[in-house]
Amino acid sequence: MAMMDKIKQMLKGHEGQASKGVDKAGNMADDKTHGKHSGRIDSAQDKMKDQFGGDQDKGNR
């Protein structure tokens, strides 16, 4: 089983928490880079949310 499959299996039923974690990590990375790469970070956050099923609040950032 691939690593992503294991992560998805572990997060099943906890998509909201995964989404919050992705947001928190992205915001921390954005703060560390002083907003220099905010577009790329936002794109990565969206891709991770799509991958983990945590995109139910996509428009609320």
XYZ file of C-alpha atoms in Angstrom:
61
model
C 0.000 0.000 0.000
C 1.372 3.388 -0.979
C 2.037 6.045 1.628
C -0.769 8.310 0.341
C -3.246 5.440 0.603
C -2.251 4.871 4.214
C -2.638 8.557 5.026
C -6.048 8.703 3.331
C -7.167 5.637 5.267
C -6.034 7.187 8.563
C -7.818 10.476 7.821
C -11.096 8.885 6.725
C -13.864 10.461 8.790
C -11.613 13.323 9.916
C -11.580 15.434 6.768
C -12.436 18.622 8.651
C -9.474 18.219 10.975
C -7.191 17.436 8.046
C -8.373 20.588 6.311
C -7.639 22.666 9.412
C -4.176 21.111 9.648
C -3.423 21.890 6.012
C -4.554 25.485 6.549
C -2.472 25.843 9.691
C 0.658 24.429 8.050
C 0.181 26.614 4.981
C -0.319 29.726 7.078
C 2.815 28.954 9.070
C 4.833 28.473 5.861
C 3.386 31.728 4.499
C 4.401 33.568 7.678
C 7.928 32.110 7.544
C 8.373 33.295 3.945
C 6.752 36.681 4.705
C 4.125 36.133 2.000
C 6.725 35.785 -0.751
C 5.306 32.450 -1.956
C 1.676 32.804 -0.875
C 0.298 31.900 -4.322
C 2.260 28.670 -4.439
C 1.386 27.831 -0.843
C -2.322 28.394 -1.520
C -2.099 26.147 -4.572
C -0.395 23.415 -2.543
C -3.048 23.730 0.180
C -5.818 23.284 -2.381
C -4.125 20.213 -3.873
C -3.650 18.627 -0.451
C -7.271 19.282 0.487
C -8.392 17.699 -2.783
C -6.151 14.703 -2.105
C -7.334 14.186 1.478
C -10.994 15.098 0.931
C -10.880 18.125 3.176
C -12.038 20.703 0.653
C -15.558 21.299 1.974
C -14.654 24.832 3.160
C -12.595 25.773 0.094
C -14.136 29.219 -0.335
C -13.856 30.264 3.311
C -10.188 31.299 3.466
